[in-house]
CSV table of C-alpha atoms and ligand atoms in Angstrom, one decimal:
chain,number,residue,atom,x,y,z
S,1163,MET,CA,87.0,86.9,69.6
S,1164,GLU,CA,90.6,86.9,69.4
S,1165,PHE,CA,92.7,89.0,72.2
S,1166,LEU,CA,96.1,90.2,71.4
S,1167,SER,CA,98.9,91.0,74.0
S,1168,THR,CA,99.3,94.8,74.3
S,1169,ARG,CA,103.1,94.0,73.5
S,1170,SER,CA,103.1,91.7,70.4
S,1171,CYS,CA,100.6,90.2,68.3
S,1172,GLY,CA,100.5,86.6,69.6
S,1173,ALA,CA,96.7,85.6,69.8
S,1174,ALA,CA,94.6,84.0,72.5
S,1175,ASP,CA,90.8,83.1,72.6
S,1176,SER,CA,88.6,84.5,75.4
S,1177,LEU,CA,88.9,81.3,78.0
S,1178,ASP,CA,92.9,81.3,77.1
S,1179,ALA,CA,93.2,85.1,77.9
S,1180,ILE,CA,91.2,84.8,81.1
S,1181,LEU,CA,93.1,81.6,82.2
S,1182,ARG,CA,96.4,83.1,81.5
S,1183,GLY,CA,95.9,86.7,83.2
S,1184,LEU,CA,98.7,88.0,81.7
S,1185,ALA,CA,100.2,87.5,78.2
S,1186,PRO,CA,103.3,85.4,77.9
S,1187,ASP,CA,105.2,88.7,76.7
S,1188,GLY,CA,104.2,90.5,80.1
S,1189,GLY,CA,101.7,92.4,78.1
S,1190,LEU,CA,97.9,92.6,78.8
S,1191,TYR,CA,95.5,91.1,76.5
S,1192,VAL,CA,93.1,93.1,74.6
S,1193,PRO,CA,90.3,92.5,72.4
S,1194,ALA,CA,91.2,92.7,68.7
S,1195,ARG,CA,88.0,94.6,67.6
S,1196,VAL,CA,85.5,96.0,69.7
S,1197,PRO,CA,82.2,95.2,68.6
S,1198,ALA,CA,78.9,97.7,69.1
S,1199,ALA,CA,77.1,96.2,71.8
S,1200,PHE,CA,74.9,99.3,73.0
S,1201,ALA,CA,71.3,100.0,72.4
S,1202,ALA,CA,69.2,101.6,75.0
S,1203,ALA,CA,66.4,98.7,74.4
S,1204,GLY,CA,68.8,96.2,74.9
S,1205,CYS,CA,70.5,97.3,78.2
S,1206,GLU,CA,67.8,98.7,80.2
S,1207,THR,CA,68.7,96.0,82.9
S,1208,LEU,CA,72.0,95.0,84.5
S,1209,GLU,CA,71.1,91.6,83.3
S,1210,LYS,CA,70.7,92.6,79.6
S,1211,ALA,CA,73.5,95.0,79.7
S,1212,GLU,CA,75.8,92.1,81.1
S,1213,ARG,CA,74.6,90.0,78.4
S,1214,SER,CA,75.4,92.6,76.0
S,1215,ALA,CA,78.8,93.2,76.9
S,1216,LEU,CA,80.0,89.5,77.6
S,1217,GLY,CA,78.2,88.4,74.5
S,1218,ALA,CA,80.0,91.0,72.3
S,1219,VAL,CA,83.6,90.4,73.8
S,1220,PHE,CA,83.4,86.9,74.8
S,1221,ASP,CA,81.5,85.5,71.8
S,1222,ASP,CA,83.3,82.6,71.7
S,1223,VAL,CA,82.6,81.2,75.4
S,1224,ALA,CA,79.4,79.0,75.1
S,1225,GLU,CA,76.3,81.0,76.0
S,1226,ALA,CA,75.4,78.5,79.0
S,1227,VAL,CA,78.7,79.7,80.6
S,1228,ARG,CA,78.1,83.3,80.1
S,1229,GLU,CA,74.3,82.9,81.2
S,1230,ASP,CA,75.6,80.9,84.3
S,1231,ALA,CA,78.2,83.8,85.1
S,1232,ILE,CA,75.3,86.5,84.6
S,1233,ARG,CA,73.1,84.6,87.0
S,1234,ASN,CA,75.7,84.0,89.8
S,1235,LEU,CA,76.4,88.0,89.7
S,1236,LEU,CA,72.5,88.6,90.0
S,1237,ALA,CA,72.5,86.0,93.0
S,1238,LYS,CA,74.9,88.1,95.0
S,1239,PHE,CA,73.1,91.5,94.5
S,1240,PRO,CA,69.9,93.1,95.6
S,1241,SER,CA,67.2,93.0,93.0
S,1242,GLU,CA,68.2,96.4,91.8
S,1243,PRO,CA,71.7,95.8,91.6
S,1244,VAL,CA,73.4,99.0,90.7
S,1245,PRO,CA,70.7,102.1,91.6
S,1246,LEU,CA,71.5,105.1,89.9
S,1247,VAL,CA,70.7,108.0,92.2
S,1248,HIS,CA,70.6,111.5,91.6
S,1249,ALA,CA,72.5,113.7,94.4
S,1250,GLY,CA,74.2,117.0,94.4
S,1251,GLY,CA,73.6,117.4,90.7
S,1252,LEU,CA,75.3,114.3,89.7
S,1253,ASP,CA,74.1,111.1,88.9
S,1254,VAL,CA,75.7,108.3,91.4
S,1255,LEU,CA,75.8,104.8,89.9
S,1256,GLU,CA,76.1,102.9,93.1
S,1257,LEU,CA,78.2,99.7,92.3
S,1258,PHE,CA,78.7,98.9,96.0
S,1259,HIS,CA,75.6,96.6,97.1
S,1260,GLY,CA,77.6,93.3,96.5
S,1261,PRO,CA,79.1,91.0,99.3
S,1262,THR,CA,82.1,93.1,100.2
S,1263,GLY,CA,80.6,96.8,99.6
S,1264,ALA,CA,82.8,97.7,96.5
S,1265,PHE,CA,82.2,97.7,93.0
S,1266,LYS,CA,84.9,94.9,92.4
S,1267,ASP,CA,82.0,92.5,93.3
S,1268,VAL,CA,80.5,92.9,89.9
S,1269,ALA,CA,83.3,91.5,87.9
S,1270,LEU,CA,84.5,88.9,90.9
S,1271,SER,CA,81.0,87.4,90.7
S,1272,VAL,CA,81.4,87.0,87.1
S,1273,LEU,CA,85.0,85.8,86.7
S,1274,PRO,CA,84.9,82.8,88.8
S,1275,VAL,CA,82.4,81.3,86.8
S,1276,LEU,CA,84.6,82.2,83.5
S,1277,MET,CA,87.7,80.8,85.1
S,1278,ALA,CA,86.3,77.5,86.2
S,1279,ALA,CA,85.1,76.7,82.4
S,1280,ALA,CA,88.7,78.1,81.3
S,1281,ALA,CA,90.2,75.5,83.7
S,1282,SER,CA,87.9,72.7,83.0
S,1283,ARG,CA,88.6,73.1,79.2
S,1284,ALA,CA,92.8,73.4,79.5
S,1285,GLY,CA,92.2,70.3,81.4
S,1286,CYS,CA,94.0,72.1,84.7
S,1287,ARG,CA,93.8,69.8,88.2
S,1288,ARG,CA,94.0,73.2,89.9
S,1289,VAL,CA,94.1,77.1,89.2
S,1290,LEU,CA,96.1,79.1,91.7
S,1291,ILE,CA,94.9,82.8,91.4
S,1292,LEU,CA,97.5,85.3,92.8
S,1293,THR,CA,96.1,88.6,93.5
S,1294,ALA,CA,97.9,91.8,94.6
S,1295,THR,CA,95.2,94.1,96.4
S,1296,SER,CA,95.2,97.6,97.9
S,1297,GLY,CA,92.0,96.5,100.0
S,1298,ASP,CA,89.2,95.9,97.8
S,1299,THR,CA,90.4,93.6,95.4
S,1300,GLY,CA,91.4,90.8,97.7
S,1301,SER,CA,88.2,90.8,99.7
S,1302,ALA,CA,85.6,90.8,96.8
S,1303,ALA,CA,88.0,88.1,95.3
S,1304,MET,CA,88.1,86.0,98.2
S,1305,ALA,CA,84.2,86.5,98.1
S,1306,GLY,CA,83.8,85.8,94.4
S,1307,PHE,CA,86.0,82.5,94.5
S,1308,ALA,CA,85.2,80.9,98.1
S,1309,ASP,CA,84.4,77.1,97.4
S,1310,VAL,CA,84.9,77.3,93.5
S,1311,PRO,CA,85.8,74.0,92.6
S,1312,GLY,CA,89.4,73.5,91.1
S,1313,VAL,CA,90.4,77.0,91.8
S,1314,GLU,CA,92.5,78.2,95.1
S,1315,ILE,CA,93.2,81.8,95.5
S,1316,ALA,CA,96.1,83.7,97.4
S,1317,VAL,CA,95.5,87.5,98.3
S,1318,PHE,CA,98.7,89.5,99.1
S,1319,PHE,CA,97.6,92.7,100.9
S,1320,PRO,CA,99.7,95.5,102.6
S,1321,ASN,CA,100.0,94.8,106.4
S,1322,THR,CA,99.4,98.4,106.8
S,1323,GLY,CA,97.3,100.8,104.8
S,1324,THR,CA,93.9,98.9,104.3
S,1325,SER,CA,90.7,99.8,106.3
S,1326,ARG,CA,89.8,98.0,109.4
S,1327,ILE,CA,86.9,96.2,107.7
S,1328,GLN,CA,88.8,95.5,104.5
S,1329,ARG,CA,91.4,93.8,106.6
S,1330,LEU,CA,88.5,91.8,108.5
S,1331,GLN,CA,87.1,90.7,105.3
S,1332,MET,CA,90.3,89.3,104.2
S,1333,THR,CA,91.7,87.6,107.5
S,1334,THR,CA,88.3,86.0,108.4
S,1335,PRO,CA,87.1,84.0,105.2
S,1336,SER,CA,86.5,80.4,106.3
S,1337,ALA,CA,86.5,79.0,102.9
S,1338,LYS,CA,89.6,76.2,102.3
S,1339,ASN,CA,90.2,77.5,99.2
S,1340,VAL,CA,91.0,81.1,99.8
S,1341,HIS,CA,94.4,82.4,101.7
S,1342,GLY,CA,94.9,86.1,102.8
S,1343,ILE,CA,98.5,86.7,103.0
S,1344,ALA,CA,99.7,90.3,104.7
S,1345,ILE,CA,103.0,91.7,103.2
S,1346,ARG,CA,105.1,94.2,104.6
S,1347,GLY,CA,104.9,96.6,101.7
S,1348,ASN,CA,102.6,98.5,100.0
S,1349,PHE,CA,100.2,97.7,97.0
S,1350,ASP,CA,103.1,98.4,94.4
S,1351,ASP,CA,105.2,96.2,95.9
S,1352,ALA,CA,102.7,93.3,96.0
S,1353,GLN,CA,101.4,93.9,92.4
S,1354,ALA,CA,105.4,93.8,91.1
S,1355,ALA,CA,106.1,90.7,93.0
S,1356,VAL,CA,102.9,88.9,91.6
S,1357,LYS,CA,103.8,90.2,88.2
S,1358,ARG,CA,107.4,88.9,88.5
S,1359,ILE,CA,105.9,85.4,89.5
S,1360,PHE,CA,103.7,85.1,86.5
S,1361,ALA,CA,106.8,86.0,84.4
S,1362,ASP,CA,109.0,83.4,86.0
S,1363,SER,CA,109.2,80.3,83.8
S,1364,ALA,CA,111.0,78.2,86.6
S,1365,ILE,CA,108.2,79.0,89.2
S,1366,ARG,CA,105.7,78.5,86.6
S,1367,ALA,CA,107.1,75.1,85.5
S,1368,GLU,CA,107.4,73.8,89.2
S,1369,ALA,CA,103.6,74.6,89.5
S,1370,ALA,CA,102.6,72.6,86.1
S,1371,ALA,CA,104.7,69.7,87.3
S,1372,LYS,CA,102.2,69.7,90.4
S,1373,GLY,CA,99.3,70.2,88.2
S,1374,VAL,CA,98.7,73.8,89.1
S,1375,TRP,CA,98.3,76.5,86.9
S,1376,LEU,CA,98.6,80.3,87.9
S,1377,SER,CA,96.5,82.9,87.2
S,1378,SER,CA,95.3,86.3,88.3
S,1379,ALA,CA,92.0,87.9,89.1
S,1380,ASN,CA,93.5,91.6,89.1
S,1381,SER,CA,92.1,93.8,86.7
S,1382,ILE,CA,95.1,92.9,84.4
S,1383,ASN,CA,92.7,89.8,83.7
S,1384,ILE,CA,90.4,90.6,80.8
S,1385,GLY,CA,87.7,88.6,82.7
S,1386,ARG,CA,87.5,91.6,85.2
S,1387,LEU,CA,87.4,94.2,82.6
S,1388,VAL,CA,84.5,93.1,80.6
S,1389,PRO,CA,81.6,92.6,83.3
S,1390,GLN,CA,82.4,96.3,84.3
S,1391,ILE,CA,81.6,97.3,80.8
S,1392,GLY,CA,77.9,96.3,81.5
S,1393,TYR,CA,77.3,98.6,84.1
S,1394,TYR,CA,78.1,101.4,82.2
S,1395,LEU,CA,76.3,100.3,79.2
S,1396,TYR,CA,73.1,100.0,81.7
S,1397,ALA,CA,74.1,103.3,83.1
S,1398,ALA,CA,73.7,104.7,79.6
S,1399,ALA,CA,70.3,103.0,78.7
S,1400,LYS,CA,68.9,104.8,82.1
S,1401,LEU,CA,70.1,108.2,81.3
S,1402,GLY,CA,69.2,108.1,77.7
S,1403,VAL,CA,71.3,111.0,76.9
S,1404,GLU,CA,74.8,112.0,76.3
S,1405,PHE,CA,76.9,112.1,79.5
S,1406,ASP,CA,80.4,112.4,81.0
S,1407,VAL,CA,81.8,109.9,83.5
S,1408,ALA,CA,83.8,110.6,86.6
S,1409,VAL,CA,85.5,107.4,88.0
S,1410,PRO,CA,87.8,107.4,91.2
S,1411,SER,CA,90.9,105.5,89.8
S,1412,GLY,CA,93.7,103.6,91.1
S,1413,ASN,CA,94.6,100.5,88.8
S,1414,PHE,CA,92.9,102.3,85.8
S,1415,GLY,CA,90.6,99.4,85.3
S,1416,ASN,CA,87.1,100.8,86.2
S,1417,ILE,CA,87.5,104.0,84.1
S,1418,LEU,CA,89.2,101.9,81.2
S,1419,ALA,CA,85.8,99.7,81.2
S,1420,ALA,CA,83.9,103.0,80.7
S,1421,LYS,CA,86.1,103.8,77.4
S,1422,TYR,CA,85.2,100.4,76.2
S,1423,ALA,CA,81.7,101.0,76.7
S,1424,LYS,CA,82.2,104.4,74.9
S,1425,LEU,CA,83.8,102.1,72.1
S,1426,MET,CA,80.9,100.0,72.0
S,1427,GLY,CA,78.3,102.9,71.4
S,1428,ALA,CA,77.5,104.2,74.7
S,1429,PRO,CA,77.0,107.8,74.3
S,1430,ILE,CA,79.9,108.8,76.6
S,1431,ARG,CA,81.1,112.4,75.9
S,1432,ARG,CA,84.4,112.7,78.2
S,1433,LEU,CA,86.1,110.2,80.8
S,1434,VAL,CA,87.4,112.1,84.2
S,1435,CYS,CA,90.0,110.4,85.6
S,1436,ALA,CA,90.1,111.3,89.6
S,1437,SER,CA,93.0,110.8,91.6
S,1438,ASN,CA,94.0,111.3,95.3
S,1439,VAL,CA,97.3,112.7,95.9
S,1440,ASN,CA,98.9,109.8,94.7
S,1441,ASP,CA,98.1,111.3,91.7
S,1442,VAL,CA,100.4,109.7,88.7
S,1443,LEU,CA,97.4,109.3,86.4
S,1444,ALA,CA,96.1,112.6,86.8
S,1445,ARG,CA,99.6,113.9,85.9
S,1446,PHE,CA,100.2,111.3,83.1
S,1447,ILE,CA,96.6,112.6,81.3
S,1448,ALA,CA,97.6,116.3,81.7
S,1449,THR,CA,101.2,115.8,80.6
S,1450,GLY,CA,101.6,112.7,78.6
S,1451,ILE,CA,104.0,111.5,80.9
S,1452,TYR,CA,104.0,108.7,83.2
S,1453,ASP,CA,106.2,109.2,86.1
S,1454,PRO,CA,105.3,107.7,89.4
S,1455,GLY,CA,108.1,109.7,91.0
S,1456,ASP,CA,109.1,108.1,94.6
S,1457,LYS,CA,106.5,109.6,96.9
S,1458,PHE,CA,103.9,107.0,98.0
S,1459,THR,CA,101.3,108.6,100.4
S,1460,VAL,CA,98.8,106.6,102.3
S,1461,THR,CA,95.4,108.3,102.1
S,1462,ASN,CA,91.6,108.0,103.2
S,1463,SER,CA,91.2,106.6,99.6
S,1464,PRO,CA,93.5,103.4,100.0
S,1465,SER,CA,92.0,101.7,97.0
S,1466,MET,CA,93.5,104.3,95.0
S,1467,ASP,CA,96.9,104.6,96.5
S,1468,ILE,CA,98.6,103.1,93.7
S,1469,ARG,CA,101.4,104.5,91.5
S,1470,ARG,CA,101.8,101.9,88.9
S,1471,SER,CA,98.5,101.5,87.2
S,1472,SER,CA,98.6,98.1,85.3
S,1473,ASN,CA,95.8,99.1,82.9
S,1474,VAL,CA,97.3,102.1,81.7
S,1475,GLU,CA,99.1,99.6,79.2
S,1476,ARG,CA,96.0,98.7,77.4
S,1477,GLU,CA,94.9,102.6,77.1
S,1478,ILE,CA,98.3,103.2,75.6
S,1479,TRP,CA,97.9,100.5,73.2
S,1480,LEU,CA,94.5,102.0,72.1
S,1481,ALA,CA,95.9,105.6,72.1
S,1482,CYS,CA,98.7,104.5,69.8
S,1483,GLY,CA,96.2,102.8,67.4
S,1484,GLY,CA,96.0,99.4,68.6
S,1485,LEU,CA,92.4,98.8,66.9
S,1486,GLU,CA,93.4,100.1,63.6
S,1487,ASP,CA,97.1,99.0,63.4
S,1488,PRO,CA,97.8,96.2,66.1
S,1489,ALA,CA,101.4,95.5,65.2
S,1490,ALA,CA,102.3,99.1,65.2
S,1491,ALA,CA,100.8,99.8,68.5
S,1492,ALA,CA,102.3,96.9,70.1
S,1493,ALA,CA,105.8,97.8,69.1
S,1494,GLU,CA,104.9,101.3,70.6
S,1495,THR,CA,103.8,100.2,73.9
S,1496,LYS,CA,106.4,97.6,74.2
S,1497,ARG,CA,109.1,100.3,73.9
S,1498,LEU,CA,107.3,102.5,76.3
S,1499,MET,CA,107.2,99.5,78.8
S,1500,ASP,CA,110.9,98.8,78.2
S,1501,GLU,CA,111.6,102.3,78.8
S,1502,PHE,CA,109.7,102.3,81.9
S,1503,ALA,CA,111.7,99.2,83.3
S,1504,ALA,CA,114.9,100.8,82.4
S,1505,THR,CA,114.2,104.4,83.6
S,1506,GLY,CA,111.2,104.5,85.8
S,1507,ARG,CA,109.0,106.7,83.4
S,1508,TYR,CA,108.0,107.1,79.7
S,1509,ALA,CA,106.4,109.7,77.6
S,1510,LEU,CA,104.0,109.3,75.0
S,1511,SER,CA,104.4,110.3,71.1
S,1512,LEU,CA,102.6,113.5,70.6
S,1513,SER,CA,99.7,112.1,68.8
S,1514,ALA,CA,99.1,109.6,71.5
S,1515,LYS,CA,99.1,112.2,73.9
S,1516,ALA,CA,96.5,114.0,71.6
S,1517,ARG,CA,94.5,111.0,71.5
S,1518,LEU,CA,94.5,110.6,75.2
S,1519,GLN,CA,93.6,114.1,75.9
S,1520,GLU,CA,90.7,114.2,73.5
S,1521,GLU,CA,88.9,111.6,75.7
S,1522,PHE,CA,90.1,112.1,79.6
S,1523,LEU,CA,89.9,114.7,81.6
S,1524,CYS,CA,91.6,114.2,85.0
S,1525,GLY,CA,92.1,116.0,88.4
S,1526,SER,CA,93.3,115.4,92.0
S,1527,VAL,CA,92.3,116.1,95.4
S,1528,THR,CA,94.0,115.6,99.1
S,1529,PRO,CA,92.5,113.8,102.0
S,1530,GLU,CA,91.4,117.1,103.5
S,1531,GLU,CA,89.4,118.2,100.3
S,1532,THR,CA,88.0,114.5,100.2
S,1533,GLU,CA,86.5,114.9,103.7
S,1534,ALA,CA,85.3,118.5,103.1
S,1535,GLU,CA,83.4,117.2,99.9
S,1536,MET,CA,82.1,114.4,102.0
S,1537,ARG,CA,80.8,116.9,104.5
S,1538,ARG,CA,79.5,119.2,101.3
S,1539,MET,CA,77.3,116.3,100.1
S,1540,ARG,CA,75.9,115.2,103.1
S,1541,ALA,CA,74.9,119.1,104.2
S,1542,GLU,CA,73.8,119.7,100.5
S,1543,CYS,CA,71.6,116.8,99.7
S,1544,GLY,CA,71.8,114.3,102.8
S,1545,TYR,CA,74.0,111.7,100.6
S,1546,VAL,CA,76.8,110.0,102.8
S,1547,LEU,CA,79.8,109.2,100.1
S,1548,ASP,CA,82.6,106.6,100.8
S,1549,PRO,CA,85.9,108.7,100.5
S,1550,HIS,CA,86.6,107.2,97.1
S,1551,THR,CA,83.6,108.0,95.6
S,1552,ALA,CA,84.2,111.5,97.0
S,1553,VAL,CA,87.5,112.0,95.5
S,1554,ALA,CA,85.5,111.6,92.2
S,1555,THR,CA,82.8,113.9,93.0
S,1556,ALA,CA,85.2,116.5,94.1
S,1557,VAL,CA,87.3,116.3,90.8
S,1558,ALA,CA,84.0,116.7,88.8
S,1559,ARG,CA,83.2,119.8,90.6
S,1560,LYS,CA,86.6,121.3,90.3
S,1561,LEU,CA,86.3,120.5,86.5
S,1562,GLY,CA,82.7,122.3,86.7
S,1563,LEU,CA,80.6,119.4,85.9
S,1564,PRO,CA,78.0,118.6,84.9
S,1565,LYS,CA,78.5,121.0,82.5
S,1566,ASP,CA,76.5,122.2,79.0
S,1567,GLY,CA,73.5,120.5,80.1
S,1568,VAL,CA,75.3,117.3,79.9
S,1569,PRO,CA,74.8,114.9,82.8
S,1570,CYS,CA,77.9,113.7,84.9
S,1571,LEU,CA,77.7,110.2,85.9
S,1572,VAL,CA,80.0,109.3,88.9
S,1573,ALA,CA,81.0,105.6,89.8
S,1574,ALA,CA,80.3,105.1,93.5
S,1575,THR,CA,82.7,102.4,94.0
S,1576,ALA,CA,82.3,101.7,97.9
S,1577,THR,CA,79.9,102.1,100.4
S,1578,PRO,CA,80.8,104.5,103.3
S,1579,TYR,CA,80.3,101.6,105.8
S,1580,LYS,CA,83.5,100.1,104.4
S,1581,PHE,CA,85.3,103.3,105.8
S,1582,PRO,CA,83.9,104.2,109.2
S,1583,GLU,CA,87.1,105.8,110.5
S,1584,THR,CA,87.0,108.2,107.7
S,1585,CYS,CA,83.2,109.0,108.1
S,1586,GLN,CA,83.8,109.4,111.9
S,1587,ARG,CA,86.6,112.0,111.1
S,1588,ALA,CA,85.0,113.7,108.4
S,1589,PHE,CA,81.6,114.3,110.2
S,1590,GLY,CA,82.8,114.4,113.5
S,1591,GLU,CA,80.0,111.9,114.6
S,1592,ASN,CA,78.7,108.5,113.6
S,1593,VAL,CA,76.4,109.2,110.5
S,1594,LEU,CA,76.5,105.5,109.7
S,1595,ALA,CA,73.4,104.0,111.5
S,1596,SER,CA,73.1,100.3,110.9
S,1597,PRO,CA,75.9,98.6,108.9
S,1598,PRO,CA,75.0,96.1,106.2
S,1599,PRO,CA,74.7,92.6,108.3
S,1600,SER,CA,77.8,90.9,106.7
S,1601,PHE,CA,79.7,94.1,108.0
S,1602,ALA,CA,78.5,93.5,111.4
S,1603,ALA,CA,79.2,90.0,111.5
S,1604,LEU,CA,83.1,90.6,110.7
S,1605,GLU,CA,83.5,92.0,114.2
S,1606,THR,CA,82.9,88.8,115.8
S,1607,ALA,CA,84.1,86.3,113.2
S,1608,PRO,CA,87.1,84.1,114.0
S,1609,VAL,CA,90.5,85.3,112.2
S,1610,THR,CA,91.3,82.5,110.1
S,1611,GLN,CA,94.3,84.2,108.0
S,1612,THR,CA,97.3,85.3,110.0
S,1613,LYS,CA,100.1,84.9,107.6
S,1614,VAL,CA,102.7,87.9,107.4
S,1615,VAL,CA,105.5,87.8,104.8
S,1616,ASP,CA,108.3,90.2,103.6
S,1617,VAL,CA,108.2,91.2,100.3
S,1618,ASP,CA,110.9,88.6,99.5
S,1619,GLY,CA,109.1,86.1,101.1
S,1620,ILE,CA,106.1,86.1,98.6
S,1621,ASP,CA,107.7,83.5,96.2
S,1622,ALA,CA,107.9,81.0,99.2
S,1623,ALA,CA,104.5,81.6,100.3
S,1624,VAL,CA,103.1,80.9,96.8
S,1625,ARG,CA,105.3,77.7,96.6
S,1626,GLU,CA,103.7,76.3,99.8
S,1627,LEU,CA,100.3,76.7,97.9
S,1628,PHE,CA,101.4,74.3,95.0
R,833,PLP,C1,89.7,99.4,93.3
R,833,PLP,C2,89.2,100.7,93.8
R,833,PLP,C3,89.1,101.9,93.1
R,833,PLP,C4,90.2,101.9,91.6
R,833,PLP,O1,89.4,101.3,90.6
R,833,PLP,P1,90.4,100.8,89.4
R,833,PLP,O2,89.7,100.1,88.7
R,833,PLP,O3,91.7,100.2,90.1
R,833,PLP,O4,91.1,102.1,88.9
R,833,PLP,C5,88.5,102.8,93.4
R,833,PLP,N1,87.6,102.9,94.6
R,833,PLP,C6,87.3,101.6,94.9
R,833,PLP,C7,86.5,101.7,96.3
R,833,PLP,C8,88.0,100.6,94.8
R,833,PLP,O5,88.1,99.2,95.7
């Protein structure tokens, strides 16, 4: 497979794209073609579906490495890794049974194996992974990369805004190669700082002089996106009919994986992008105009409190015809990103907007509506949703889904146990009987990560790790 940057046509192979994270021109890597990978008979377990997704996109990675990655994933999940349950008329794909209780555990159990292979092929002494997080990426990345030889990881998380459990997950790891650093700023600040460091050739050269290669475990890394395609292929095989998908979205990675599953042949009708009141994505899909505005609200679905969603750039490239005419799509994507850098907003062409709206539906809900939805689902069918998943079921319901007899799959992205404060507030009582043992252990685990830095201090904190 050849990977192109969304902003130019410079090519990389799979392991290069994974090792680099971001393309040298600041664009994101996209596979140049999207092979068919869905067959109901070949995706009926998560294992087979992952084999199909990884094999289709990372076809130039040794099969032994891919198999190793899948084994690592299955070892971290229960025997039924991503249960599909029917609740309140919806088909809920529970993606949260991994080590940190969020869907990111799936991809972050696969990526470290691929990253280690990429580092070893490139002859890097050490890979330093820099990751900005609104909460769940950081904890899942720390769990995924803990004790992976040759890899060190630094996670930057907002000092306020994460849930208590998320914070504990990021401040108590004991592996020597993981570092959790709180920043006085929000997720967008952290993500912008990390992106800037990747684009800074002086810092990269300084790192290289010490044998350190900088990379990313955010969903800008194509090695994050592809394992997520696997569970949509699996859900498609389980459902066995055409379906809509509703995804609680922040950085647009998870829903983009569903889009790729569709491109690979899964019978997905519409993709529903669900936002909280930080509704930049929903407004983008409704209007074709990406405009974060200047209002940032901390909500009860903190992993979606994002106004600059990196993966939208991949969707723009696709909507601009990247799979048909990559050079033209890259030129247009670069133009829009330059416009964004200069003016803080951009507007899609009419044809790209039409393509986007053909596939995506959108909607947003407030924190109050989210809690009301949690109460409704519990009252109606005894199912306790986490607040992120509740955003998606509430938006699906607002849009009248499921409709026309077509099932609606909802990506359940976190366990409610990760957000006990919100559950307490929503239900007025503690409905979470017994937290998973790994969560209970956090309460008494010693805090090992105590660093807090200003946004301006991120560069220095990174340099200390060279
Ligand atoms: C990360 C996250 C999201 C948002 O996913 P994206 O891929 O960034 O759109 C939604 N819910 C939870 C619980 C998350 O951790």
